[in-house]
Coordinates of C-alpha atoms in Angstrom, one line a residue:
M907 CA 138.9 -38.4 134.6
K908 CA 142.1 -36.2 134.4
S909 CA 144.9 -37.0 136.7
C910 CA 146.9 -34.6 138.7
N911 CA 149.7 -34.9 136.1
D912 CA 147.4 -33.9 133.3
N913 CA 146.4 -30.7 135.2
I914 CA 150.0 -29.8 135.7
R915 CA 150.8 -30.5 132.0
F916 CA 147.9 -28.3 130.9
R917 CA 149.0 -25.4 133.2
M918 CA 152.5 -25.7 131.8
W919 CA 151.3 -25.5 128.2
A920 CA 149.1 -22.5 129.1
L921 CA 151.9 -20.7 130.8
A922 CA 154.2 -21.4 127.8
V923 CA 151.6 -20.0 125.4
L924 CA 151.2 -16.9 127.6
L925 CA 155.0 -16.4 127.6
I926 CA 155.7 -17.4 124.0
L927 CA 153.2 -15.0 122.5
P928 CA 154.5 -11.8 124.1
A929 CA 158.1 -13.0 123.5
G930 CA 157.3 -13.7 119.9
A931 CA 155.8 -10.3 119.5
M932 CA 158.8 -8.7 121.2
I933 CA 161.1 -10.6 118.9
V934 CA 159.2 -9.5 115.8
R935 CA 159.2 -5.9 117.1
L936 CA 162.9 -6.0 118.0
T937 CA 163.6 -7.4 114.5
Q938 CA 161.7 -4.5 113.0
L939 CA 163.6 -2.0 115.1
Q940 CA 167.1 -3.5 114.8
I941 CA 167.0 -4.5 111.2
G942 CA 164.2 -2.5 109.5
R943 CA 164.8 0.9 111.3
G944 CA 168.2 0.3 112.9
E945 CA 170.2 2.9 111.1
E946 CA 167.4 5.5 111.5
L947 CA 167.1 5.0 115.2
R948 CA 170.9 4.9 115.8
A949 CA 171.2 8.2 114.0
K950 CA 168.4 9.7 116.1
A951 CA 170.1 8.5 119.3
A952 CA 173.5 9.7 118.2
S953 CA 172.0 13.2 117.5
K954 CA 171.2 13.4 121.2
Y955 CA 174.6 12.7 122.5
T956 CA 176.9 13.7 119.6
G957 CA 177.8 17.1 118.1
S958 CA 179.9 18.4 115.3
R959 CA 181.9 21.4 114.6
R960 CA 183.8 22.9 111.7
T961 CA 187.6 22.8 112.1
I962 CA 190.0 24.9 110.2
G963 CA 193.7 24.9 109.7
K964 CA 196.3 27.7 110.3
R965 CA 196.7 30.6 107.9
G966 CA 200.0 30.5 106.1
E967 CA 202.8 32.7 107.3
I968 CA 205.1 35.1 105.4
Y969 CA 208.9 35.1 105.8
D970 CA 211.9 37.0 104.4
I971 CA 214.5 35.3 102.1
S972 CA 216.3 33.9 105.2
G973 CA 213.3 32.7 107.1
H974 CA 212.7 35.6 109.4
L975 CA 209.0 35.8 110.3
L976 CA 207.2 38.9 108.9
V977 CA 203.6 37.8 109.2
G978 CA 202.4 35.1 111.6
N979 CA 199.5 33.8 113.8
M980 CA 199.6 34.7 117.5
P981 CA 197.5 32.7 120.1
C982 CA 194.9 34.8 121.8
V983 CA 191.7 34.5 123.8
T984 CA 188.2 35.7 123.3
I985 CA 186.1 36.3 126.4
I986 CA 182.4 35.4 126.0
I987 CA 179.4 34.9 128.2
D988 CA 175.8 33.8 128.2
P989 CA 174.1 36.9 129.7
S990 CA 171.1 34.9 130.9
H991 CA 173.4 33.3 133.6
I992 CA 173.6 36.7 135.3
S993 CA 170.2 37.8 136.3
S994 CA 171.1 40.4 138.9
P995 CA 171.5 44.0 137.5
V996 CA 173.9 44.7 140.4
K997 CA 176.1 41.8 139.5
R998 CA 176.1 42.8 135.8
R999 CA 177.2 46.3 136.7
N1000 CA 179.9 45.0 139.1
L1001 CA 181.2 42.5 136.5
A1002 CA 181.3 45.2 133.8
L1003 CA 183.2 47.5 136.1
A1004 CA 185.7 44.9 137.1
L1005 CA 186.4 43.7 133.6
S1006 CA 186.6 47.2 132.1
R1007 CA 189.6 47.9 134.4
M1008 CA 191.5 44.9 133.0
I1009 CA 190.8 45.2 129.3
D1010 CA 190.6 49.0 129.1
R1011 CA 187.1 49.1 127.8
D1012 CA 184.1 51.3 128.7
A1013 CA 182.2 49.8 131.6
A1014 CA 178.8 51.1 130.3
E1015 CA 179.4 49.4 127.0
L1016 CA 180.2 46.1 128.7
E1017 CA 177.2 46.4 130.9
T1018 CA 175.0 46.8 127.7
K1019 CA 176.6 43.6 126.3
L1020 CA 175.7 41.8 129.5
S1021 CA 172.0 42.5 129.2
P1022 CA 170.0 39.3 129.1
E1023 CA 167.6 40.8 126.6
R1024 CA 167.8 43.0 123.5
P1025 CA 165.2 44.6 121.2
K1026 CA 164.2 42.4 118.2
L1027 CA 165.1 44.2 115.0
S1028 CA 163.3 44.3 111.7
P1029 CA 165.1 43.4 108.4
S1030 CA 165.7 47.2 108.0
G1031 CA 167.5 47.3 111.4
K1032 CA 164.7 49.1 113.3
P1033 CA 163.3 47.8 116.7
L1034 CA 160.0 45.9 116.3
L1035 CA 157.2 47.1 118.6
D1036 CA 154.4 45.2 120.2
A1037 CA 150.7 46.2 120.2
D1038 CA 151.4 48.6 123.1
G1039 CA 154.2 50.3 121.3
K1040 CA 156.9 48.7 123.4
P1041 CA 160.0 47.1 121.9
V1042 CA 159.7 43.3 121.4
M1043 CA 162.5 41.8 123.5
V1044 CA 164.4 38.6 122.7
P1045 CA 166.8 36.7 125.0
V1046 CA 170.5 37.0 124.5
R1047 CA 172.4 33.8 125.1
Y1048 CA 175.8 34.8 123.6
A1049 CA 177.9 37.9 123.9
I1050 CA 181.6 38.7 123.1
L1051 CA 183.1 40.9 125.8
A1052 CA 186.7 41.1 124.5
K1053 CA 188.7 39.8 121.6
H1054 CA 192.4 39.3 120.8
I1055 CA 193.5 39.2 124.4
P1056 CA 197.1 37.8 124.6
L1057 CA 197.4 34.5 126.5
E1058 CA 199.4 35.9 129.5
K1059 CA 196.9 38.8 130.0
A1060 CA 194.0 36.4 129.6
A1061 CA 195.3 34.1 132.3
K1062 CA 195.5 37.1 134.7
I1063 CA 192.0 38.1 133.8
R1064 CA 190.7 34.6 134.4
E1065 CA 192.4 34.3 137.8
T1066 CA 191.1 37.7 138.9
M1067 CA 187.5 37.1 137.7
N1068 CA 187.4 33.7 139.4
K1069 CA 188.5 35.2 142.7
L1070 CA 185.8 37.8 142.4
G1071 CA 183.2 35.0 141.8
Y1072 CA 182.5 35.6 138.1
R1073 CA 182.8 32.1 136.9
E1074 CA 180.2 32.6 134.2
L1075 CA 182.8 34.0 131.9
Q1076 CA 184.1 31.6 129.2
Y1077 CA 187.5 31.8 127.5
S1078 CA 187.8 30.7 123.9
Y1079 CA 191.2 30.1 122.5
D1080 CA 192.0 31.3 119.0
T1081 CA 194.7 32.9 116.8
M1082 CA 195.0 36.4 115.4
R1083 CA 197.0 37.7 112.5
H1084 CA 200.2 39.3 113.9
Y1085 CA 203.0 41.4 112.3
P1086 CA 206.0 40.9 114.6
K1087 CA 208.0 43.7 112.9
S1088 CA 205.1 46.2 113.2
G1089 CA 205.2 48.5 110.2
L1090 CA 208.2 46.9 108.4
L1091 CA 207.2 46.3 104.8
A1092 CA 203.6 46.9 105.8
N1093 CA 202.3 48.2 102.5
I1094 CA 203.7 45.2 100.6
L1095 CA 202.6 42.5 103.1
G1096 CA 199.1 43.9 103.2
L1097 CA 196.4 43.4 105.8
T1098 CA 193.5 41.1 106.8
Q1099 CA 190.3 41.7 108.6
G1100 CA 188.3 39.3 110.8
D1101 CA 188.1 38.1 114.4
S1102 CA 190.4 35.1 113.8
A1103 CA 193.5 34.5 111.7
S1104 CA 191.9 31.2 110.4
N1105 CA 188.9 33.0 108.8
A1106 CA 190.7 36.3 108.0
V1107 CA 189.6 38.2 105.0
A1108 CA 192.5 39.6 103.0
V1109 CA 192.2 43.3 102.2
F1110 CA 195.3 44.1 100.1
G1111 CA 199.0 43.4 99.4
L1112 CA 200.6 40.0 99.4
E1113 CA 198.0 38.8 101.9
K1114 CA 195.3 39.3 99.2
F1115 CA 197.4 38.4 96.1
Y1116 CA 198.4 35.0 97.6
N1117 CA 195.2 34.4 99.6
A1118 CA 194.3 31.3 97.7
Q1119 CA 197.6 29.7 98.8
I1120 CA 197.8 31.2 102.3
A1121 CA 194.2 30.6 103.3
P1122 CA 193.7 27.3 105.3
S1123 CA 191.1 24.7 104.3
G1124 CA 188.2 23.6 106.6
G1125 CA 187.3 20.2 108.0
R1126 CA 184.6 18.7 110.3
M1127 CA 184.9 16.8 113.6
I1128 CA 182.2 14.7 115.4
F1129 CA 182.3 14.4 119.2
E1130 CA 180.3 13.1 122.1
R1131 CA 178.7 15.7 124.3
D1132 CA 176.6 16.2 127.4
R1133 CA 173.1 17.5 127.7
R1134 CA 174.4 21.1 127.6
G1135 CA 176.3 20.5 124.4
I1136 CA 179.8 20.6 126.0
P1137 CA 182.2 18.0 124.6
L1138 CA 182.9 15.1 127.0
T1139 CA 186.6 14.9 127.9
Y1140 CA 186.4 11.1 127.9
G1141 CA 184.1 10.9 124.8
N1142 CA 184.9 9.6 121.4
K1143 CA 186.0 12.1 118.7
K1144 CA 186.2 11.5 115.0
T1145 CA 187.6 13.7 112.2
V1146 CA 185.3 13.4 109.2
N1147 CA 187.3 15.8 106.9
A1148 CA 190.7 16.9 107.9
A1149 CA 191.6 20.7 108.0
H1150 CA 194.8 21.8 106.2
D1151 CA 197.1 24.7 107.0
G1152 CA 197.7 27.3 104.3
A1153 CA 201.1 27.6 102.5
N1154 CA 204.0 29.6 103.8
I1155 CA 205.4 32.3 101.5
Y1156 CA 209.1 33.2 101.4
L1157 CA 209.9 36.6 99.9
T1158 CA 213.0 37.9 98.1
I1159 CA 213.1 40.6 100.8
D1160 CA 216.1 40.7 103.1
E1161 CA 214.8 41.9 106.5
V1162 CA 218.1 43.7 107.4
L1163 CA 218.2 45.6 104.1
Q1164 CA 214.5 46.4 104.5
S1165 CA 215.2 47.8 107.9
I1166 CA 218.0 50.0 106.6
V1167 CA 215.8 51.4 103.8
E1168 CA 213.0 52.2 106.1
D1169 CA 215.3 53.8 108.7
E1170 CA 216.7 56.2 106.1
L1171 CA 213.2 56.9 104.7
D1172 CA 212.1 57.9 108.1
A1173 CA 215.0 60.3 108.4
A1174 CA 214.4 61.8 105.0
Y1175 CA 210.7 62.0 105.7
T1176 CA 211.4 64.0 108.8
K1177 CA 213.9 66.3 107.1
W1178 CA 212.0 67.1 103.9
Q1179 CA 208.4 66.7 105.1
P1180 CA 207.3 65.5 101.7
K1181 CA 203.9 64.3 100.5
A1182 CA 205.5 60.9 100.1
I1183 CA 208.9 59.3 99.7
Y1184 CA 209.7 55.9 98.1
A1185 CA 212.7 53.6 97.8
V1186 CA 213.2 50.3 96.0
M1187 CA 216.4 48.1 96.0
V1188 CA 216.7 45.4 93.4
E1189 CA 219.3 42.7 92.6
P1190 CA 219.8 43.5 88.9
R1191 CA 220.8 40.0 87.7
T1192 CA 217.8 38.2 89.1
G1193 CA 215.2 41.0 89.5
N1194 CA 214.9 40.1 93.2
V1195 CA 213.5 43.0 95.2
L1196 CA 215.7 43.1 98.2
A1197 CA 213.9 46.0 99.9
I1198 CA 210.9 48.2 99.1
G1199 CA 209.3 50.9 101.2
Q1200 CA 207.4 54.2 101.3
R1201 CA 206.3 56.9 103.7
P1202 CA 203.6 57.5 104.8
S1203 CA 203.0 53.9 105.8
L1204 CA 201.0 52.0 108.5
D1205 CA 201.3 49.7 111.5
P1206 CA 199.0 46.7 110.6
N1207 CA 198.9 45.7 114.3
A1208 CA 197.0 48.9 115.1
K1209 CA 194.0 48.2 112.9
G1210 CA 191.8 50.8 114.6
G1211 CA 193.8 53.8 113.4
I1212 CA 194.6 52.8 109.8
R1213 CA 193.6 55.2 107.0
S1214 CA 192.8 53.8 103.6
S1215 CA 195.2 56.3 102.0
D1216 CA 198.1 54.7 104.1
C1217 CA 197.3 51.3 102.6
R1218 CA 198.0 52.4 99.1
N1219 CA 201.1 50.9 97.5
R1220 CA 202.3 54.2 96.1
I1221 CA 205.5 52.9 94.7
I1222 CA 203.6 50.7 92.2
E1223 CA 200.5 52.9 91.8
D1224 CA 201.7 56.5 91.7
R1225 CA 202.6 57.8 88.3
M1226 CA 205.3 60.4 87.8
E1227 CA 207.0 62.1 84.9
P1228 CA 210.5 60.9 85.8
G1229 CA 212.5 63.9 84.6
S1230 CA 216.2 63.6 84.1
I1231 CA 216.5 60.0 85.3
A1232 CA 215.0 59.1 81.9
K1233 CA 217.9 60.8 80.0
P1234 CA 220.3 57.8 80.3
I1235 CA 217.5 55.5 78.9
A1236 CA 217.1 57.7 75.8
V1237 CA 220.9 58.0 75.3
C1238 CA 221.3 54.2 75.6
G1239 CA 219.1 53.8 72.6
A1240 CA 221.3 56.2 70.6
L1241 CA 224.5 54.4 71.8
D1242 CA 223.2 50.9 71.0
R1243 CA 222.2 51.8 67.5
G1244 CA 225.5 53.6 66.8
I1245 CA 223.8 57.0 66.3
V1246 CA 226.2 58.6 68.8
T1247 CA 229.3 57.6 70.8
P1248 CA 230.3 58.8 74.3
N1249 CA 232.6 61.4 72.6
T1250 CA 230.1 62.7 70.0
T1251 CA 229.8 66.5 70.5
V1252 CA 226.5 68.4 70.8
F1253 CA 226.1 72.1 70.8
C1254 CA 223.9 72.9 73.8
E1255 CA 223.0 76.5 72.8
H1256 CA 224.5 77.9 76.0
G1257 CA 221.5 76.6 77.9
N1258 CA 218.8 78.4 76.0
W1259 CA 217.3 76.8 72.9
I1260 CA 214.1 77.6 70.9
Y1261 CA 212.7 74.6 69.1
M1262 CA 209.3 74.6 67.3
G1263 CA 208.6 77.9 68.9
K1264 CA 209.1 76.6 72.4
K1265 CA 212.0 77.3 74.8
L1266 CA 214.1 74.5 76.3
T1267 CA 216.6 75.6 79.0
D1268 CA 219.5 74.2 81.0
T1269 CA 220.5 75.2 84.5
H1270 CA 224.0 75.9 83.2
N1271 CA 225.4 77.9 80.3
N1272 CA 226.5 74.9 78.3
G1273 CA 228.2 75.3 75.0
T1274 CA 229.6 72.3 73.1
L1275 CA 229.5 69.1 75.2
T1276 CA 230.3 65.4 74.5
V1277 CA 227.5 63.0 75.1
T1278 CA 229.2 61.9 78.3
D1279 CA 229.2 65.5 79.5
V1280 CA 225.5 65.8 78.5
I1281 CA 224.7 63.1 81.0
R1282 CA 227.2 64.3 83.6
V1283 CA 225.7 67.8 83.8
S1284 CA 222.2 66.7 82.9
S1285 CA 221.7 68.9 79.8
N1286 CA 218.2 69.1 78.6
V1287 CA 219.2 70.7 75.3
G1288 CA 222.0 68.2 74.7
T1289 CA 219.7 65.2 75.4
A1290 CA 216.9 66.6 73.2
K1291 CA 219.4 67.0 70.3
V1292 CA 220.5 63.4 70.7
A1293 CA 216.8 62.3 70.6
L1294 CA 216.3 64.2 67.4
M1295 CA 219.1 62.3 65.8
M1296 CA 217.3 59.1 66.9
G1297 CA 213.8 60.0 65.6
D1298 CA 210.4 59.4 67.1
K1299 CA 210.1 55.7 66.5
T1300 CA 213.6 54.8 67.7
L1301 CA 213.1 56.8 71.0
Y1302 CA 209.7 55.1 71.4
D1303 CA 211.2 51.7 70.8
T1304 CA 213.9 52.4 73.3
F1305 CA 211.4 53.3 76.0
T1306 CA 209.4 50.2 75.2
D1307 CA 212.5 48.0 75.3
F1308 CA 213.2 49.3 78.9
G1309 CA 209.7 48.4 80.0
F1310 CA 208.0 51.8 80.0
G1311 CA 204.2 51.3 79.7
Q1312 CA 204.5 47.7 81.0
R1313 CA 203.9 46.0 84.4
T1314 CA 207.0 44.9 86.2
G1315 CA 205.9 41.4 87.3
L1316 CA 205.4 42.2 91.0
P1317 CA 202.6 40.2 92.6
L1318 CA 200.8 43.3 93.7
R1319 CA 197.5 44.9 92.6
P1320 CA 196.7 47.4 91.4
E1321 CA 200.0 48.2 89.5
S1322 CA 199.9 51.1 87.1
R1323 CA 201.1 50.4 83.6
C1324 CA 201.5 54.1 83.1
I1325 CA 201.3 56.0 79.8
L1326 CA 203.6 55.8 76.8
R1327 CA 201.7 57.1 73.9
D1328 CA 202.4 55.6 70.5
Y1329 CA 205.0 57.7 68.6
R1330 CA 202.5 58.1 65.8
R1331 CA 200.4 60.3 68.1
W1332 CA 203.4 62.5 69.1
D1333 CA 203.5 66.1 67.9
K1334 CA 206.9 67.5 66.6
L1335 CA 207.7 68.8 70.1
T1336 CA 207.1 65.5 72.0
I1337 CA 210.4 63.9 71.2
T1338 CA 212.4 66.8 72.8
R1339 CA 210.3 66.4 76.0
A1340 CA 210.0 62.7 76.2
C1341 CA 213.7 62.1 76.2
I1342 CA 214.2 64.3 79.3
G1343 CA 211.4 62.6 81.2
Y1344 CA 208.3 64.6 80.3
S1345 CA 205.3 63.6 78.2
V1346 CA 205.8 60.1 79.5
N1347 CA 205.2 58.7 83.0
V1348 CA 206.4 55.7 85.0
T1349 CA 206.1 54.3 88.5
P1350 CA 209.2 54.2 90.7
V1351 CA 209.5 50.4 90.3
Q1352 CA 209.4 50.6 86.5
M1353 CA 212.3 53.1 86.6
A1354 CA 214.3 50.9 89.0
R1355 CA 213.7 47.9 86.7
A1356 CA 214.9 49.9 83.7
Y1357 CA 218.2 50.7 85.5
C1358 CA 218.6 47.0 86.2
A1359 CA 219.1 46.6 82.5
I1360 CA 221.9 49.2 82.4
A1361 CA 223.6 47.5 85.4
N1362 CA 223.2 44.0 84.0
H1363 CA 224.7 44.4 80.5
G1364 CA 221.4 45.2 78.8
K1365 CA 219.4 42.4 80.3
L1366 CA 216.0 43.6 81.5
P1367 CA 214.7 41.3 84.3
K1368 CA 211.2 40.6 85.5
L1369 CA 211.0 41.7 89.1
R1370 CA 210.5 39.1 91.7
L1371 CA 209.1 39.5 95.2
V1372 CA 208.3 35.9 96.1
D1373 CA 211.1 33.4 96.1
R1374 CA 209.4 30.1 97.2
I1375 CA 206.2 28.6 98.6
E1376 CA 206.2 25.9 101.3
D1377 CA 203.6 23.3 102.2
P1378 CA 203.9 23.4 106.0
E1379 CA 202.5 19.9 106.4
T1380 CA 204.8 18.0 104.0
G1381 CA 207.7 20.4 103.9
K1382 CA 207.6 20.4 100.2
I1383 CA 209.0 23.6 98.6
Y1384 CA 208.0 25.1 95.3
Q1385 CA 210.7 27.4 94.0
L1386 CA 209.5 30.2 91.8
P1387 CA 211.7 30.3 88.8
V1388 CA 213.9 33.3 87.8
E1389 CA 212.6 34.0 84.4
P1390 CA 215.3 34.7 81.7
P1391 CA 215.8 38.4 81.3
K1392 CA 215.1 40.2 78.0
Q1393 CA 218.3 41.2 76.2
I1394 CA 217.7 44.7 75.0
F1395 CA 221.2 45.9 73.9
K1396 CA 222.6 44.7 70.7
R1397 CA 226.1 46.0 71.4
S1398 CA 228.0 44.6 74.4
Q1399 CA 229.8 48.0 74.9
T1400 CA 226.5 49.9 75.3
S1401 CA 226.2 49.1 79.0
V1402 CA 229.9 49.7 79.6
E1403 CA 229.8 53.1 78.0
M1404 CA 226.7 54.2 79.9
V1405 CA 228.1 52.9 83.2
Q1406 CA 231.1 55.2 82.7
M1407 CA 228.8 58.1 81.9
L1408 CA 226.8 57.5 85.1
K1409 CA 230.0 57.3 87.1
S1410 CA 230.8 60.8 86.0
V1411 CA 227.4 62.0 87.4
V1412 CA 228.6 61.2 90.9
G1413 CA 232.2 62.3 90.2
P1414 CA 233.7 65.8 90.1
G1415 CA 231.6 68.3 88.2
G1416 CA 228.6 65.9 88.2
T1417 CA 225.1 66.7 89.6
A1418 CA 225.2 64.1 92.4
R1419 CA 228.2 64.5 94.5
E1420 CA 225.9 64.0 97.6
A1421 CA 225.4 60.4 96.4
S1422 CA 229.1 59.5 96.3
I1423 CA 230.4 56.8 98.6
P1424 CA 234.1 56.8 99.7
G1425 CA 235.9 53.7 98.4
Y1426 CA 233.3 52.7 95.8
H1427 CA 232.5 53.7 92.2
V1428 CA 228.8 54.7 92.1
A1429 CA 226.8 55.0 88.9
G1430 CA 223.7 57.0 89.0
K1431 CA 221.5 59.8 87.8
T1432 CA 219.6 62.7 89.4
G1433 CA 216.1 63.7 88.3
T1434 CA 214.0 66.7 89.1
S1435 CA 210.6 66.9 87.5
R1436 CA 207.7 69.3 87.9
K1437 CA 204.3 67.7 88.7
S1438 CA 201.8 67.8 85.9
L1439 CA 198.3 69.2 85.9
G1440 CA 197.5 67.6 82.5
K1441 CA 196.3 70.0 80.0
L1442 CA 196.6 72.8 82.6
G1443 CA 200.3 72.6 82.5
Y1444 CA 202.7 72.1 85.5
T1445 CA 202.7 73.1 89.1
A1446 CA 205.5 74.5 91.2
K1447 CA 205.8 71.1 93.0
Y1448 CA 208.4 68.5 92.2
F1449 CA 209.5 64.9 92.2
A1450 CA 213.2 64.7 93.3
S1451 CA 214.8 61.4 92.4
F1452 CA 218.1 59.6 92.4
V1453 CA 218.6 56.2 91.0
G1454 CA 221.9 54.3 90.7
F1455 CA 223.9 51.1 91.4
V1456 CA 227.0 50.2 93.4
P1457 CA 229.7 49.0 93.0
A1458 CA 229.3 50.5 89.5
D1459 CA 231.2 47.8 87.6
N1460 CA 229.8 44.8 89.5
P1461 CA 226.5 46.0 91.1
A1462 CA 225.2 44.4 94.3
F1463 CA 222.0 46.3 93.8
V1464 CA 220.1 49.0 92.0
L1465 CA 218.5 51.6 94.3
L1466 CA 216.0 54.3 93.5
V1467 CA 214.8 57.0 95.9
T1468 CA 212.1 59.4 94.9
T1469 CA 210.8 62.2 97.1
D1470 CA 207.4 63.6 96.2
E1471 CA 207.0 67.4 97.0
P1472 CA 209.9 67.9 99.3
K1473 CA 209.9 71.1 101.4
G1474 CA 213.0 73.2 101.4
G1475 CA 214.6 71.6 98.3
R1476 CA 213.7 70.2 94.9
Y1477 CA 216.8 68.9 93.1
G1478 CA 217.2 65.1 93.1
G1479 CA 220.9 65.2 93.9
K1480 CA 220.4 67.4 97.0
V1481 CA 217.1 65.8 98.3
S1482 CA 217.3 62.1 97.4
G1483 CA 221.1 61.7 96.8
P1484 CA 222.0 61.7 100.5
T1485 CA 219.3 59.1 101.2
F1486 CA 220.7 56.9 98.4
Q1487 CA 224.2 57.4 99.9
Q1488 CA 223.2 56.4 103.5
I1489 CA 221.2 53.4 102.4
S1490 CA 223.9 52.2 100.1
L1491 CA 226.7 52.6 102.6
R1492 CA 224.9 50.7 105.3
A1493 CA 223.8 48.0 102.8
L1494 CA 227.4 47.5 101.5
N1495 CA 228.6 47.1 105.0
Y1496 CA 225.9 44.5 105.8
L1497 CA 226.6 42.6 102.5
R1498 CA 230.4 42.7 103.4
I1499 CA 231.4 44.2 100.1
P1500 CA 234.7 45.9 100.9
P1501 CA 235.7 49.2 99.5
D1502 CA 238.4 49.6 96.8
P1503 CA 241.5 50.8 98.8
S1504 CA 242.7 52.9 95.8
L1505 CA 239.4 54.9 96.0
L1506 CA 239.8 55.7 99.7
P1507 CA 241.1 59.2 100.7
K1508 CA 244.8 59.2 101.3
K1509 CA 245.8 59.6 105.0

C-alpha cells in the first residue's frame, strides 16, 4: 500500500515530466531559431525597422587663380507632397492658389500636380483604357511642386503654409549648381543639368571636361525608421560606404582681368553690333590664359532661356582667315632664316601688282619699302614678295612652327585644329595669299598663342587654363605643370627685330594709332579679312582684328581682339584697336605696371 509520501512523489515526477517535455521542445526550437536561422531571422526583423539610402558628396567647385569662387553649390529646398493626403478638391484648389502666389507658378499647373490620381500610361506614352474605354487611373503618392527654392524664401513659404493649415507639404533640403558671377566666363565654365548639384550632368565647358574630377562619389547609409519609413531621430545610423566630395579646380583666370575684358567686350558689342566678338589675354611666358571672353554669351543661372548657339565656345571653335595679323608670322620666318633683315627693301609696285595673272593690291600707293615699313603699313604686295623669297616649304614650316593647324592645349572640347594644307598641295598663287592671312585659317586662340612666341623670344608655350586641382577632404593640391615652351627661333635677334617692327605699327604712320597707350610701348598688328565662301569666293563681310602685347619689351600679356562682321566699320585698327587699348590700359593699372615717364606727353 502506497503511503501519502509516495503519492506526493509521484505527482511531483509527473509534473516535472509535463514541464520538462515542453521546456525541452522549446529549448530545441530556440536553439534552431537562434543558431540555425539566427542570421536569417535577424535580417528579416531588421528589414522591418531599418532603411537605407544612397548618400552623395558635394560637387567640386571652380575658382579663379586667387581663390575667388566662380562656380559653387548653393543650398536650396524642393517642395514635395503626397497628393493622397489631400482628398478634398476644394483644399487642393486653395493650396495650389496660395502656393502659386509665393513661387510665381501657374495655379492650374500646381492643382494638376496635386491630383491624387493620374492616367496609367503605356510604354509608348499613351493613356491605357479599361474595358469601358475610360482611362485606367493609378494613385499618385509623390509630386514635386517647386525646385531650387532659396533657403530664406523656403522658410517664408513654410511659415505661411503652416499658418494656412497646409502641413502636408514636405521640404527637402538639397544643393543646386550656382554661378555667383552670373555670366562671367560662362562659355568657358560650362553648364550642368539636373535637379541637384550632387547628381548634375555636365553639358559643356570645364564642367564637362573635368567632370570625372569634379563629380562626387556616392555612399550608403543604414538607419532605423518608424512604420512610415521616416528615420528615427533617436535611432542608430551606420555609414556602409562613405561618400566623397569632388575635387576643386583653380583656373589661371584672374577674375578682375576677366571682368575688364568682358566689360569692354560689352561696350564694343553695343557699338559695332557684330555677329560675334572675342578676346583672349595670355601671359606669354607660361601660356596662362588670364582672361577669355566672347559675345554673345549666356547667364548659366537662367537655364530656361539659354540657346544652344550661345553655349558654343566660338573663340576655340570658329575658324577664320586671319588676314594681316598673319603677316608678322610669315616675316619672322624670313628674318630667322636670314632671308631678309628689317632694312631689306622691297618694291611694292605702287600698291597694284599682277602675279600669276591675279591682282594683289594695297590700300596705299607704296613704292619701295623696307621690311619694317612693309609691316608698319601692312603692305600685301611687300609681304607676298618676302614670302616668294622664302619659298613654299619655308613658309609652311614657319606656320607649323607657330602652331597653325594644331590644338593649343586648352582643356575645352571641341577645339578646331583648323586648316593648313600641305605645301605640296599649294598652287603657285597660294604662297602670295597664305602669307597675308588667306588660304589658311586659325582660331583666335591659336593666333594669340602664336604672338606669345614673338613676345617671349621665340618660345611657343602650350596654353594653360587650369592651374591646380585640390582634394577638398585632405587639402592636398596637385599643381598642373607649366610645360617647357617650344623654341622656334634660331636667332636671338629675330624676336627683338620683330618687336621693333610691331612697335612701328602702333607708332606714327602705322595702321593702329587707335591701339596706342600713353606711357607704354605697344607692339601689335591690325588685321582685316574678308569672310570666305569656300569655292564661291569671298563675301563683303569681314573679321576685324588687333593682336599685340604690352609693355612691348617686357610683356605682361598678349591680347587679341577679333570682331566678326562689325557694322559701320571693317578695319582692325579702327574696330578692334580701341577695345585692345581700353582693356590694356585698365589691365596695366590693375597689375600696377607703371608707365615710362619718358613716353608720357610733356606738360
